[in-house]
mmCIF file with all atom_site columns, C-alpha atoms in Angstrom:
data_model
loop_
_atom_site.group_PDB
_atom_site.id
_atom_site.type_symbol
_atom_site.label_atom_id
_atom_site.label_alt_id
_atom_site.label_comp_id
_atom_site.label_asym_id
_atom_site.label_entity_id
_atom_site.label_seq_id
_atom_site.pdbx_PDB_ins_code
_atom_site.Cartn_x
_atom_site.Cartn_y
_atom_site.Cartn_z
_atom_site.occupancy
_atom_site.B_iso_or_equiv
_atom_site.pdbx_formal_charge
_atom_site.auth_seq_id
_atom_site.auth_comp_id
_atom_site.auth_asym_id
_atom_site.auth_atom_id
_atom_site.pdbx_PDB_model_num
ATOM 1   C CA . LYS T 1 1   ? 8.370  -66.464 4.356  1.00 72.00 ? 1   LYS T CA 1
ATOM 2   C CA . GLN T 1 2   ? 11.033 -69.090 4.899  1.00 82.00 ? 2   GLN T CA 1
ATOM 3   C CA . GLU T 1 3   ? 11.434 -69.631 8.634  1.00 91.00 ? 3   GLU T CA 1
ATOM 4   C CA . VAL T 1 4   ? 13.473 -72.111 10.631 1.00 94.00 ? 4   VAL T CA 1
ATOM 5   C CA . THR T 1 5   ? 12.488 -72.927 14.196 1.00 96.00 ? 5   THR T CA 1
ATOM 6   C CA . GLN T 1 6   ? 14.382 -74.884 16.822 1.00 96.00 ? 6   GLN T CA 1
ATOM 7   C CA . ILE T 1 7   ? 12.675 -76.236 19.888 1.00 93.00 ? 7   ILE T CA 1
ATOM 8   C CA . PRO T 1 8   ? 13.513 -76.304 22.731 1.00 93.00 ? 8   PRO T CA 1
ATOM 9   C CA . ALA T 1 9   ? 15.632 -73.173 23.102 1.00 94.00 ? 9   ALA T CA 1
ATOM 10  C CA . ALA T 1 10  ? 17.528 -74.807 25.960 1.00 96.00 ? 10  ALA T CA 1
ATOM 11  C CA . LEU T 1 11  ? 17.900 -78.361 27.210 1.00 96.00 ? 11  LEU T CA 1
ATOM 12  C CA . SER T 1 12  ? 19.664 -79.819 30.240 1.00 97.00 ? 12  SER T CA 1
ATOM 13  C CA . VAL T 1 13  ? 20.269 -83.553 30.578 1.00 97.00 ? 13  VAL T CA 1
ATOM 14  C CA . PRO T 1 14  ? 22.364 -85.857 32.767 1.00 97.00 ? 14  PRO T CA 1
ATOM 15  C CA . GLU T 1 15  ? 25.446 -87.462 31.292 1.00 98.00 ? 15  GLU T CA 1
ATOM 16  C CA . GLY T 1 16  ? 24.807 -90.679 29.392 1.00 98.00 ? 16  GLY T CA 1
ATOM 17  C CA . GLU T 1 17  ? 21.293 -89.802 28.286 1.00 97.00 ? 17  GLU T CA 1
ATOM 18  C CA . ASN T 1 18  ? 20.225 -90.046 24.651 1.00 97.00 ? 18  ASN T CA 1
ATOM 19  C CA . LEU T 1 19  ? 18.582 -86.874 23.365 1.00 96.00 ? 19  LEU T CA 1
ATOM 20  C CA . VAL T 1 20  ? 16.870 -85.378 20.328 1.00 97.00 ? 20  VAL T CA 1
ATOM 21  C CA . LEU T 1 21  ? 17.058 -81.810 19.057 1.00 97.00 ? 21  LEU T CA 1
ATOM 22  C CA . ASN T 1 22  ? 14.372 -80.566 16.706 1.00 97.00 ? 22  ASN T CA 1
ATOM 23  C CA . CYS T 1 23  ? 14.420 -78.276 13.677 1.00 98.00 ? 23  CYS T CA 1
ATOM 24  C CA . SER T 1 24  ? 11.370 -77.316 11.626 1.00 98.00 ? 24  SER T CA 1
ATOM 25  C CA . PHE T 1 25  ? 11.146 -75.265 8.444  1.00 97.00 ? 25  PHE T CA 1
ATOM 26  C CA . THR T 1 26  ? 8.219  -73.713 6.629  1.00 95.00 ? 26  THR T CA 1
ATOM 27  C CA . ASP T 1 27  ? 9.308  -74.136 2.982  1.00 91.00 ? 27  ASP T CA 1
ATOM 28  C CA . SER T 1 28  ? 10.115 -77.695 1.937  1.00 90.00 ? 28  SER T CA 1
ATOM 29  C CA . ALA T 1 29  ? 11.824 -76.741 -1.361 1.00 91.00 ? 29  ALA T CA 1
ATOM 30  C CA . ILE T 1 30  ? 15.299 -77.157 0.108  1.00 93.00 ? 30  ILE T CA 1
ATOM 31  C CA . TYR T 1 31  ? 18.669 -78.162 -1.342 1.00 93.00 ? 31  TYR T CA 1
ATOM 32  C CA . ASN T 1 32  ? 20.095 -79.423 1.921  1.00 95.00 ? 32  ASN T CA 1
ATOM 33  C CA . LEU T 1 33  ? 20.038 -79.047 5.687  1.00 97.00 ? 33  LEU T CA 1
ATOM 34  C CA . GLN T 1 34  ? 23.130 -78.678 7.835  1.00 97.00 ? 34  GLN T CA 1
ATOM 35  C CA . TRP T 1 35  ? 23.605 -79.093 11.588 1.00 98.00 ? 35  TRP T CA 1
ATOM 36  C CA . PHE T 1 36  ? 26.249 -77.053 13.354 1.00 98.00 ? 36  PHE T CA 1
ATOM 37  C CA . ARG T 1 37  ? 27.724 -76.846 16.817 1.00 98.00 ? 37  ARG T CA 1
ATOM 38  C CA . GLN T 1 38  ? 28.734 -73.510 18.357 1.00 97.00 ? 38  GLN T CA 1
ATOM 39  C CA . ASP T 1 39  ? 30.760 -73.153 21.537 1.00 96.00 ? 39  ASP T CA 1
ATOM 40  C CA . PRO T 1 40  ? 30.528 -69.841 23.460 1.00 93.00 ? 40  PRO T CA 1
ATOM 41  C CA . GLY T 1 41  ? 32.300 -67.033 21.633 1.00 92.00 ? 41  GLY T CA 1
ATOM 42  C CA . LYS T 1 42  ? 33.356 -69.338 18.797 1.00 94.00 ? 42  LYS T CA 1
ATOM 43  C CA . GLY T 1 43  ? 32.430 -69.933 15.202 1.00 96.00 ? 43  GLY T CA 1
ATOM 44  C CA . LEU T 1 44  ? 30.220 -72.707 13.837 1.00 97.00 ? 44  LEU T CA 1
ATOM 45  C CA . THR T 1 45  ? 31.520 -76.233 13.411 1.00 97.00 ? 45  THR T CA 1
ATOM 46  C CA . SER T 1 46  ? 29.775 -78.358 10.809 1.00 97.00 ? 46  SER T CA 1
ATOM 47  C CA . LEU T 1 47  ? 28.431 -81.633 12.208 1.00 98.00 ? 47  LEU T CA 1
ATOM 48  C CA . LEU T 1 48  ? 26.283 -83.175 9.484  1.00 97.00 ? 48  LEU T CA 1
ATOM 49  C CA . LEU T 1 49  ? 24.963 -82.255 6.048  1.00 96.00 ? 49  LEU T CA 1
ATOM 50  C CA . ILE T 1 50  ? 21.828 -83.929 4.677  1.00 96.00 ? 50  ILE T CA 1
ATOM 51  C CA . GLN T 1 51  ? 21.019 -83.486 1.010  1.00 94.00 ? 51  GLN T CA 1
ATOM 52  C CA . SER T 1 52  ? 17.352 -83.048 0.081  1.00 94.00 ? 52  SER T CA 1
ATOM 53  C CA . SER T 1 53  ? 17.281 -86.539 -1.458 1.00 94.00 ? 53  SER T CA 1
ATOM 54  C CA . GLN T 1 54  ? 18.578 -88.189 1.719  1.00 96.00 ? 54  GLN T CA 1
ATOM 55  C CA . ARG T 1 55  ? 16.679 -89.339 4.802  1.00 96.00 ? 55  ARG T CA 1
ATOM 56  C CA . GLU T 1 56  ? 19.505 -89.412 7.311  1.00 96.00 ? 56  GLU T CA 1
ATOM 57  C CA . GLN T 1 57  ? 23.209 -89.028 7.969  1.00 97.00 ? 57  GLN T CA 1
ATOM 58  C CA . THR T 1 58  ? 25.351 -90.460 10.744 1.00 97.00 ? 58  THR T CA 1
ATOM 59  C CA . SER T 1 59  ? 28.668 -89.455 12.255 1.00 96.00 ? 59  SER T CA 1
ATOM 60  C CA . GLY T 1 60  ? 29.814 -91.249 15.374 1.00 97.00 ? 60  GLY T CA 1
ATOM 61  C CA . ARG T 1 61  ? 27.249 -90.677 18.141 1.00 98.00 ? 61  ARG T CA 1
ATOM 62  C CA . LEU T 1 62  ? 25.295 -88.228 15.992 1.00 98.00 ? 62  LEU T CA 1
ATOM 63  C CA . ASN T 1 63  ? 22.436 -89.074 13.672 1.00 98.00 ? 63  ASN T CA 1
ATOM 64  C CA . ALA T 1 64  ? 20.471 -86.498 11.725 1.00 98.00 ? 64  ALA T CA 1
ATOM 65  C CA . SER T 1 65  ? 17.213 -87.227 9.937  1.00 98.00 ? 65  SER T CA 1
ATOM 66  C CA . LEU T 1 66  ? 15.280 -85.247 7.372  1.00 98.00 ? 66  LEU T CA 1
ATOM 67  C CA . ASP T 1 67  ? 11.571 -85.366 6.502  1.00 97.00 ? 67  ASP T CA 1
ATOM 68  C CA . LYS T 1 68  ? 11.064 -82.785 3.771  1.00 94.00 ? 68  LYS T CA 1
ATOM 69  C CA . SER T 1 69  ? 7.348  -83.358 3.401  1.00 93.00 ? 69  SER T CA 1
ATOM 70  C CA . SER T 1 70  ? 6.689  -82.455 7.023  1.00 95.00 ? 70  SER T CA 1
ATOM 71  C CA . GLY T 1 71  ? 9.402  -79.776 7.175  1.00 96.00 ? 71  GLY T CA 1
ATOM 72  C CA . ARG T 1 72  ? 11.307 -81.417 10.015 1.00 97.00 ? 72  ARG T CA 1
ATOM 73  C CA . SER T 1 73  ? 14.785 -82.537 10.919 1.00 98.00 ? 73  SER T CA 1
ATOM 74  C CA . THR T 1 74  ? 16.079 -84.089 14.117 1.00 98.00 ? 74  THR T CA 1
ATOM 75  C CA . LEU T 1 75  ? 19.570 -84.423 15.531 1.00 98.00 ? 75  LEU T CA 1
ATOM 76  C CA . TYR T 1 76  ? 19.939 -87.476 17.756 1.00 98.00 ? 76  TYR T CA 1
ATOM 77  C CA . ILE T 1 77  ? 22.863 -87.544 20.182 1.00 98.00 ? 77  ILE T CA 1
ATOM 78  C CA . ALA T 1 78  ? 23.580 -90.906 21.780 1.00 98.00 ? 78  ALA T CA 1
ATOM 79  C CA . ALA T 1 79  ? 25.191 -91.364 25.187 1.00 98.00 ? 79  ALA T CA 1
ATOM 80  C CA . SER T 1 80  ? 25.631 -87.649 25.810 1.00 97.00 ? 80  SER T CA 1
ATOM 81  C CA . GLN T 1 81  ? 28.840 -86.349 27.431 1.00 98.00 ? 81  GLN T CA 1
ATOM 82  C CA . PRO T 1 82  ? 29.684 -83.064 29.197 1.00 98.00 ? 82  PRO T CA 1
ATOM 83  C CA . GLY T 1 83  ? 31.818 -82.188 26.175 1.00 98.00 ? 83  GLY T CA 1
ATOM 84  C CA . ASP T 1 84  ? 28.658 -82.146 24.056 1.00 98.00 ? 84  ASP T CA 1
ATOM 85  C CA . SER T 1 85  ? 27.523 -79.009 25.912 1.00 98.00 ? 85  SER T CA 1
ATOM 86  C CA . ALA T 1 86  ? 27.164 -76.272 23.285 1.00 98.00 ? 86  ALA T CA 1
ATOM 87  C CA . THR T 1 87  ? 24.572 -74.537 21.147 1.00 97.00 ? 87  THR T CA 1
ATOM 88  C CA . TYR T 1 88  ? 23.328 -76.566 18.199 1.00 98.00 ? 88  TYR T CA 1
ATOM 89  C CA . LEU T 1 89  ? 22.121 -74.752 15.100 1.00 97.00 ? 89  LEU T CA 1
ATOM 90  C CA . CYS T 1 90  ? 20.327 -76.035 12.050 1.00 97.00 ? 90  CYS T CA 1
ATOM 91  C CA . ALA T 1 91  ? 20.523 -74.273 8.694  1.00 96.00 ? 91  ALA T CA 1
ATOM 92  C CA . VAL T 1 92  ? 18.348 -74.878 5.649  1.00 95.00 ? 92  VAL T CA 1
ATOM 93  C CA . ARG T 1 93  ? 19.785 -74.053 2.223  1.00 94.00 ? 93  ARG T CA 1
ATOM 94  C CA . TYR T 1 94  ? 17.289 -72.883 -0.379 1.00 90.00 ? 94  TYR T CA 1
ATOM 95  C CA . ASN T 1 95  ? 19.815 -71.809 -3.015 1.00 79.00 ? 95  ASN T CA 1
ATOM 96  C CA . ASN T 1 96  ? 23.459 -70.843 -3.262 1.00 71.00 ? 96  ASN T CA 1
ATOM 97  C CA . ASN T 1 97  ? 23.089 -67.607 -1.387 1.00 75.00 ? 97  ASN T CA 1
ATOM 98  C CA . ASP T 1 98  ? 20.200 -68.385 0.916  1.00 82.00 ? 98  ASP T CA 1
ATOM 99  C CA . MET T 1 99  ? 20.810 -70.366 4.078  1.00 89.00 ? 99  MET T CA 1
ATOM 100 C CA . ARG T 1 100 ? 18.194 -69.834 6.809  1.00 92.00 ? 100 ARG T CA 1
ATOM 101 C CA . PHE T 1 101 ? 19.274 -70.469 10.365 1.00 94.00 ? 101 PHE T CA 1
ATOM 102 C CA . GLY T 1 102 ? 17.342 -71.393 13.451 1.00 95.00 ? 102 GLY T CA 1
ATOM 103 C CA . ALA T 1 103 ? 18.104 -69.570 16.709 1.00 94.00 ? 103 ALA T CA 1
ATOM 104 C CA . GLY T 1 104 ? 19.647 -72.719 18.153 1.00 96.00 ? 104 GLY T CA 1
ATOM 105 C CA . THR T 1 105 ? 19.205 -75.088 21.085 1.00 97.00 ? 105 THR T CA 1
ATOM 106 C CA . ARG T 1 106 ? 21.560 -74.562 24.019 1.00 97.00 ? 106 ARG T CA 1
ATOM 107 C CA . LEU T 1 107 ? 22.465 -77.994 25.384 1.00 98.00 ? 107 LEU T CA 1
ATOM 108 C CA . THR T 1 108 ? 23.944 -78.609 28.831 1.00 98.00 ? 108 THR T CA 1
ATOM 109 C CA . VAL T 1 109 ? 25.067 -82.110 29.762 1.00 98.00 ? 109 VAL T CA 1
ATOM 110 C CA . LYS T 1 110 ? 25.603 -82.449 33.497 1.00 97.00 ? 110 LYS T CA 1
ATOM 111 C CA . PRO T 1 111 ? 28.291 -84.829 34.850 1.00 96.00 ? 111 PRO T CA 1
ATOM 112 C CA . ASP J 2 1   ? 45.606 -76.654 7.506  1.00 61.00 ? 1   ASP J CA 1
ATOM 113 C CA . GLY J 2 2   ? 42.677 -75.731 5.287  1.00 69.00 ? 2   GLY J CA 1
ATOM 114 C CA . GLY J 2 3   ? 40.126 -73.367 6.721  1.00 94.00 ? 3   GLY J CA 1
ATOM 115 C CA . ILE J 2 4   ? 38.740 -69.893 7.153  1.00 97.00 ? 4   ILE J CA 1
ATOM 116 C CA . THR J 2 5   ? 40.617 -67.259 9.124  1.00 97.00 ? 5   THR J CA 1
ATOM 117 C CA . GLN J 2 6   ? 38.875 -64.219 10.535 1.00 98.00 ? 6   GLN J CA 1
ATOM 118 C CA . SER J 2 7   ? 40.708 -61.328 12.129 1.00 97.00 ? 7   SER J CA 1
ATOM 119 C CA . PRO J 2 8   ? 40.756 -59.645 14.490 1.00 97.00 ? 8   PRO J CA 1
ATOM 120 C CA . LYS J 2 9   ? 38.982 -61.728 17.111 1.00 96.00 ? 9   LYS J CA 1
ATOM 121 C CA . TYR J 2 10  ? 37.843 -58.598 18.967 1.00 96.00 ? 10  TYR J CA 1
ATOM 122 C CA . LEU J 2 11  ? 37.328 -55.143 17.476 1.00 95.00 ? 11  LEU J CA 1
ATOM 123 C CA . PHE J 2 12  ? 36.246 -51.882 19.043 1.00 93.00 ? 12  PHE J CA 1
ATOM 124 C CA . ARG J 2 13  ? 34.697 -49.086 17.027 1.00 89.00 ? 13  ARG J CA 1
ATOM 125 C CA . LYS J 2 14  ? 34.225 -45.492 17.995 1.00 89.00 ? 14  LYS J CA 1
ATOM 126 C CA . GLU J 2 15  ? 31.160 -43.565 16.938 1.00 85.00 ? 15  GLU J CA 1
ATOM 127 C CA . GLY J 2 16  ? 31.425 -42.404 13.313 1.00 86.00 ? 16  GLY J CA 1
ATOM 128 C CA . GLN J 2 17  ? 34.338 -44.698 12.504 1.00 91.00 ? 17  GLN J CA 1
ATOM 129 C CA . ASN J 2 18  ? 34.561 -47.245 9.700  1.00 94.00 ? 18  ASN J CA 1
ATOM 130 C CA . VAL J 2 19  ? 36.154 -50.587 10.532 1.00 95.00 ? 19  VAL J CA 1
ATOM 131 C CA . THR J 2 20  ? 37.109 -53.540 8.348  1.00 97.00 ? 20  THR J CA 1
ATOM 132 C CA . LEU J 2 21  ? 36.841 -57.207 9.288  1.00 98.00 ? 21  LEU J CA 1
ATOM 133 C CA . SER J 2 22  ? 39.111 -59.636 7.493  1.00 98.00 ? 22  SER J CA 1
ATOM 134 C CA . CYS J 2 23  ? 38.124 -63.057 6.127  1.00 98.00 ? 23  CYS J CA 1
ATOM 135 C CA . GLU J 2 24  ? 40.577 -65.337 4.299  1.00 98.00 ? 24  GLU J CA 1
ATOM 136 C CA . GLN J 2 25  ? 40.002 -68.913 3.119  1.00 97.00 ? 25  GLN J CA 1
ATOM 137 C CA . ASN J 2 26  ? 42.338 -71.495 1.604  1.00 96.00 ? 26  ASN J CA 1
ATOM 138 C CA . LEU J 2 27  ? 39.633 -74.037 0.757  1.00 95.00 ? 27  LEU J CA 1
ATOM 139 C CA . ASN J 2 28  ? 39.442 -72.962 -2.900 1.00 95.00 ? 28  ASN J CA 1
ATOM 140 C CA . HIS J 2 29  ? 35.747 -72.209 -2.457 1.00 94.00 ? 29  HIS J CA 1
ATOM 141 C CA . ASP J 2 30  ? 34.023 -69.895 -4.895 1.00 93.00 ? 30  ASP J CA 1
ATOM 142 C CA . ALA J 2 31  ? 31.204 -68.765 -2.601 1.00 93.00 ? 31  ALA J CA 1
ATOM 143 C CA . MET J 2 32  ? 31.801 -66.635 0.486  1.00 95.00 ? 32  MET J CA 1
ATOM 144 C CA . TYR J 2 33  ? 29.349 -65.145 2.968  1.00 95.00 ? 33  TYR J CA 1
ATOM 145 C CA . TRP J 2 34  ? 29.134 -62.693 5.843  1.00 97.00 ? 34  TRP J CA 1
ATOM 146 C CA . TYR J 2 35  ? 26.626 -63.244 8.638  1.00 97.00 ? 35  TYR J CA 1
ATOM 147 C CA . ARG J 2 36  ? 25.710 -61.283 11.710 1.00 97.00 ? 36  ARG J CA 1
ATOM 148 C CA . GLN J 2 37  ? 24.742 -63.047 14.946 1.00 96.00 ? 37  GLN J CA 1
ATOM 149 C CA . ASP J 2 38  ? 22.853 -61.330 17.759 1.00 94.00 ? 38  ASP J CA 1
ATOM 150 C CA . PRO J 2 39  ? 21.943 -63.005 21.068 1.00 86.00 ? 39  PRO J CA 1
ATOM 151 C CA . GLY J 2 40  ? 18.895 -65.266 20.812 1.00 79.00 ? 40  GLY J CA 1
ATOM 152 C CA . GLN J 2 41  ? 18.593 -64.845 17.056 1.00 81.00 ? 41  GLN J CA 1
ATOM 153 C CA . GLY J 2 42  ? 19.556 -66.943 14.085 1.00 85.00 ? 42  GLY J CA 1
ATOM 154 C CA . LEU J 2 43  ? 22.367 -65.837 11.813 1.00 93.00 ? 43  LEU J CA 1
ATOM 155 C CA . ARG J 2 44  ? 21.372 -63.177 9.300  1.00 94.00 ? 44  ARG J CA 1
ATOM 156 C CA . LEU J 2 45  ? 23.027 -62.759 5.899  1.00 94.00 ? 45  LEU J CA 1
ATOM 157 C CA . ILE J 2 46  ? 24.775 -59.444 5.240  1.00 96.00 ? 46  ILE J CA 1
ATOM 158 C CA . TYR J 2 47  ? 26.506 -60.070 1.895  1.00 96.00 ? 47  TYR J CA 1
ATOM 159 C CA . TYR J 2 48  ? 27.527 -62.996 -0.229 1.00 94.00 ? 48  TYR J CA 1
ATOM 160 C CA . SER J 2 49  ? 29.813 -63.481 -3.214 1.00 95.00 ? 49  SER J CA 1
ATOM 161 C CA . GLN J 2 50  ? 29.708 -66.332 -5.708 1.00 92.00 ? 50  GLN J CA 1
ATOM 162 C CA . ILE J 2 51  ? 32.788 -65.349 -7.716 1.00 93.00 ? 51  ILE J CA 1
ATOM 163 C CA . VAL J 2 52  ? 35.579 -62.796 -7.771 1.00 94.00 ? 52  VAL J CA 1
ATOM 164 C CA . ASN J 2 53  ? 34.470 -59.209 -8.451 1.00 95.00 ? 53  ASN J CA 1
ATOM 165 C CA . ASP J 2 54  ? 30.824 -60.070 -7.851 1.00 95.00 ? 54  ASP J CA 1
ATOM 166 C CA . PHE J 2 55  ? 28.777 -59.804 -4.670 1.00 95.00 ? 55  PHE J CA 1
ATOM 167 C CA . GLN J 2 56  ? 25.134 -59.452 -3.692 1.00 94.00 ? 56  GLN J CA 1
ATOM 168 C CA . LYS J 2 57  ? 23.318 -57.884 -0.765 1.00 95.00 ? 57  LYS J CA 1
ATOM 169 C CA . GLY J 2 58  ? 21.736 -60.113 1.823  1.00 93.00 ? 58  GLY J CA 1
ATOM 170 C CA . ASP J 2 59  ? 18.878 -59.371 4.200  1.00 92.00 ? 59  ASP J CA 1
ATOM 171 C CA . ILE J 2 60  ? 20.658 -56.726 6.292  1.00 95.00 ? 60  ILE J CA 1
ATOM 172 C CA . ALA J 2 61  ? 23.228 -55.059 3.991  1.00 97.00 ? 61  ALA J CA 1
ATOM 173 C CA . GLU J 2 62  ? 22.503 -51.455 5.001  1.00 96.00 ? 62  GLU J CA 1
ATOM 174 C CA . GLY J 2 63  ? 25.533 -49.857 6.634  1.00 96.00 ? 63  GLY J CA 1
ATOM 175 C CA . TYR J 2 64  ? 27.947 -52.539 5.375  1.00 97.00 ? 64  TYR J CA 1
ATOM 176 C CA . SER J 2 65  ? 30.161 -52.872 2.323  1.00 97.00 ? 65  SER J CA 1
ATOM 177 C CA . VAL J 2 66  ? 32.350 -55.655 0.887  1.00 98.00 ? 66  VAL J CA 1
ATOM 178 C CA . SER J 2 67  ? 34.855 -56.348 -1.844 1.00 97.00 ? 67  SER J CA 1
ATOM 179 C CA . ARG J 2 68  ? 35.985 -59.545 -3.569 1.00 97.00 ? 68  ARG J CA 1
ATOM 180 C CA . GLU J 2 69  ? 39.214 -58.826 -5.434 1.00 97.00 ? 69  GLU J CA 1
ATOM 181 C CA . LYS J 2 70  ? 40.709 -62.253 -4.772 1.00 97.00 ? 70  LYS J CA 1
ATOM 182 C CA . LYS J 2 71  ? 39.081 -65.664 -4.487 1.00 96.00 ? 71  LYS J CA 1
ATOM 183 C CA . GLU J 2 72  ? 40.632 -66.171 -1.050 1.00 97.00 ? 72  GLU J CA 1
ATOM 184 C CA . SER J 2 73  ? 39.572 -62.876 0.525  1.00 98.00 ? 73  SER J CA 1
ATOM 185 C CA . PHE J 2 74  ? 36.206 -61.283 1.347  1.00 98.00 ? 74  PHE J CA 1
ATOM 186 C CA . PRO J 2 75  ? 36.637 -58.300 3.719  1.00 98.00 ? 75  PRO J CA 1
ATOM 187 C CA . LEU J 2 76  ? 33.636 -56.635 5.348  1.00 98.00 ? 76  LEU J CA 1
ATOM 188 C CA . THR J 2 77  ? 33.579 -52.914 6.193  1.00 97.00 ? 77  THR J CA 1
ATOM 189 C CA . VAL J 2 78  ? 31.183 -51.721 8.859  1.00 96.00 ? 78  VAL J CA 1
ATOM 190 C CA . THR J 2 79  ? 30.501 -48.085 8.038  1.00 95.00 ? 79  THR J CA 1
ATOM 191 C CA . SER J 2 80  ? 29.327 -45.233 10.245 1.00 90.00 ? 80  SER J CA 1
ATOM 192 C CA . ALA J 2 81  ? 25.907 -45.641 8.607  1.00 89.00 ? 81  ALA J CA 1
ATOM 193 C CA . GLN J 2 82  ? 25.388 -48.874 10.533 1.00 90.00 ? 82  GLN J CA 1
ATOM 194 C CA . LYS J 2 83  ? 23.624 -47.593 13.652 1.00 87.00 ? 83  LYS J CA 1
ATOM 195 C CA . ASN J 2 84  ? 23.763 -50.751 15.737 1.00 91.00 ? 84  ASN J CA 1
ATOM 196 C CA . PRO J 2 85  ? 26.967 -52.573 14.782 1.00 93.00 ? 85  PRO J CA 1
ATOM 197 C CA . THR J 2 86  ? 27.663 -54.338 18.088 1.00 94.00 ? 86  THR J CA 1
ATOM 198 C CA . ALA J 2 87  ? 27.386 -58.034 17.226 1.00 96.00 ? 87  ALA J CA 1
ATOM 199 C CA . PHE J 2 88  ? 29.298 -61.216 16.447 1.00 97.00 ? 88  PHE J CA 1
ATOM 200 C CA . TYR J 2 89  ? 30.294 -61.416 12.771 1.00 98.00 ? 89  TYR J CA 1
ATOM 201 C CA . LEU J 2 90  ? 30.848 -64.730 11.028 1.00 98.00 ? 90  LEU J CA 1
ATOM 202 C CA . CYS J 2 91  ? 32.387 -65.420 7.644  1.00 97.00 ? 91  CYS J CA 1
ATOM 203 C CA . ALA J 2 92  ? 31.660 -68.620 5.735  1.00 96.00 ? 92  ALA J CA 1
ATOM 204 C CA . SER J 2 93  ? 32.546 -70.276 2.449  1.00 95.00 ? 93  SER J CA 1
ATOM 205 C CA . SER J 2 94  ? 31.249 -73.166 0.409  1.00 93.00 ? 94  SER J CA 1
ATOM 206 C CA . ILE J 2 95  ? 31.377 -74.882 -2.918 1.00 89.00 ? 95  ILE J CA 1
ATOM 207 C CA . GLU J 2 96  ? 28.133 -74.128 -4.697 1.00 79.00 ? 96  GLU J CA 1
ATOM 208 C CA . TYR J 2 97  ? 25.078 -75.590 -2.939 1.00 81.00 ? 97  TYR J CA 1
ATOM 209 C CA . THR J 2 98  ? 27.172 -77.760 -0.629 1.00 88.00 ? 98  THR J CA 1
ATOM 210 C CA . GLU J 2 99  ? 28.495 -77.828 2.922  1.00 92.00 ? 99  GLU J CA 1
ATOM 211 C CA . ALA J 2 100 ? 29.286 -74.430 4.422  1.00 94.00 ? 100 ALA J CA 1
ATOM 212 C CA . PHE J 2 101 ? 32.326 -73.849 6.625  1.00 96.00 ? 101 PHE J CA 1
ATOM 213 C CA . PHE J 2 102 ? 32.711 -71.008 9.096  1.00 97.00 ? 102 PHE J CA 1
ATOM 214 C CA . GLY J 2 103 ? 35.499 -68.976 10.601 1.00 97.00 ? 103 GLY J CA 1
ATOM 215 C CA . GLN J 2 104 ? 35.920 -68.332 14.326 1.00 97.00 ? 104 GLN J CA 1
ATOM 216 C CA . GLY J 2 105 ? 34.178 -64.960 14.229 1.00 97.00 ? 105 GLY J CA 1
ATOM 217 C CA . THR J 2 106 ? 34.913 -61.350 15.101 1.00 97.00 ? 106 THR J CA 1
ATOM 218 C CA . ARG J 2 107 ? 33.187 -59.667 18.015 1.00 97.00 ? 107 ARG J CA 1
ATOM 219 C CA . LEU J 2 108 ? 32.623 -55.988 17.272 1.00 96.00 ? 108 LEU J CA 1
ATOM 220 C CA . THR J 2 109 ? 31.793 -53.563 20.058 1.00 94.00 ? 109 THR J CA 1
ATOM 221 C CA . VAL J 2 110 ? 30.976 -49.862 19.836 1.00 89.00 ? 110 VAL J CA 1
ATOM 222 C CA . VAL J 2 111 ? 32.751 -47.798 22.482 1.00 86.00 ? 111 VAL J CA 1
#
């Protein structure tokens, strides 16, 4: 069974801290992995997409890594800000119709 | 602006009533998806469509129906057969095997 797990479920940090969110998946035969942000009551906003052949992707203060062999991805957020407070979801694509989502990590950045 | 538009934002359904959620995209994507999100759980796939006039059931299709008469539109009907329809519904689209984009969601409540 293809499962995606995100740990921790919730994280609270002071402003300015660097932090890492974790995503693990049981089946390594993936096409890509995508990180999303979700604000309360809103849809998902795409942050980063990593293809299966890539090791990492960067966008501004965000850096996502992928280790297919170990079934892990991390999202690194540098110099966190209160505006980064949201739920972060990872999704693993196995084929065109099959994206498996983790339950998310709820991040709170305190001023 | 290119994107995915879901309407309405909030929807209330009476017992035994069918309701239809709208999803429109102007990204020229072939693939479209409907997901259901419940608190504390990852997104679960209801239906997906790769091309016009073709769609496939996802993991939790029972009690739902869809149509794909136009490339831009992928409406979801929640029928009276769906016994627990209260949830947040998200529509997405993508070019095959690539980055997925989401709408802002529709919150459906049974009254």
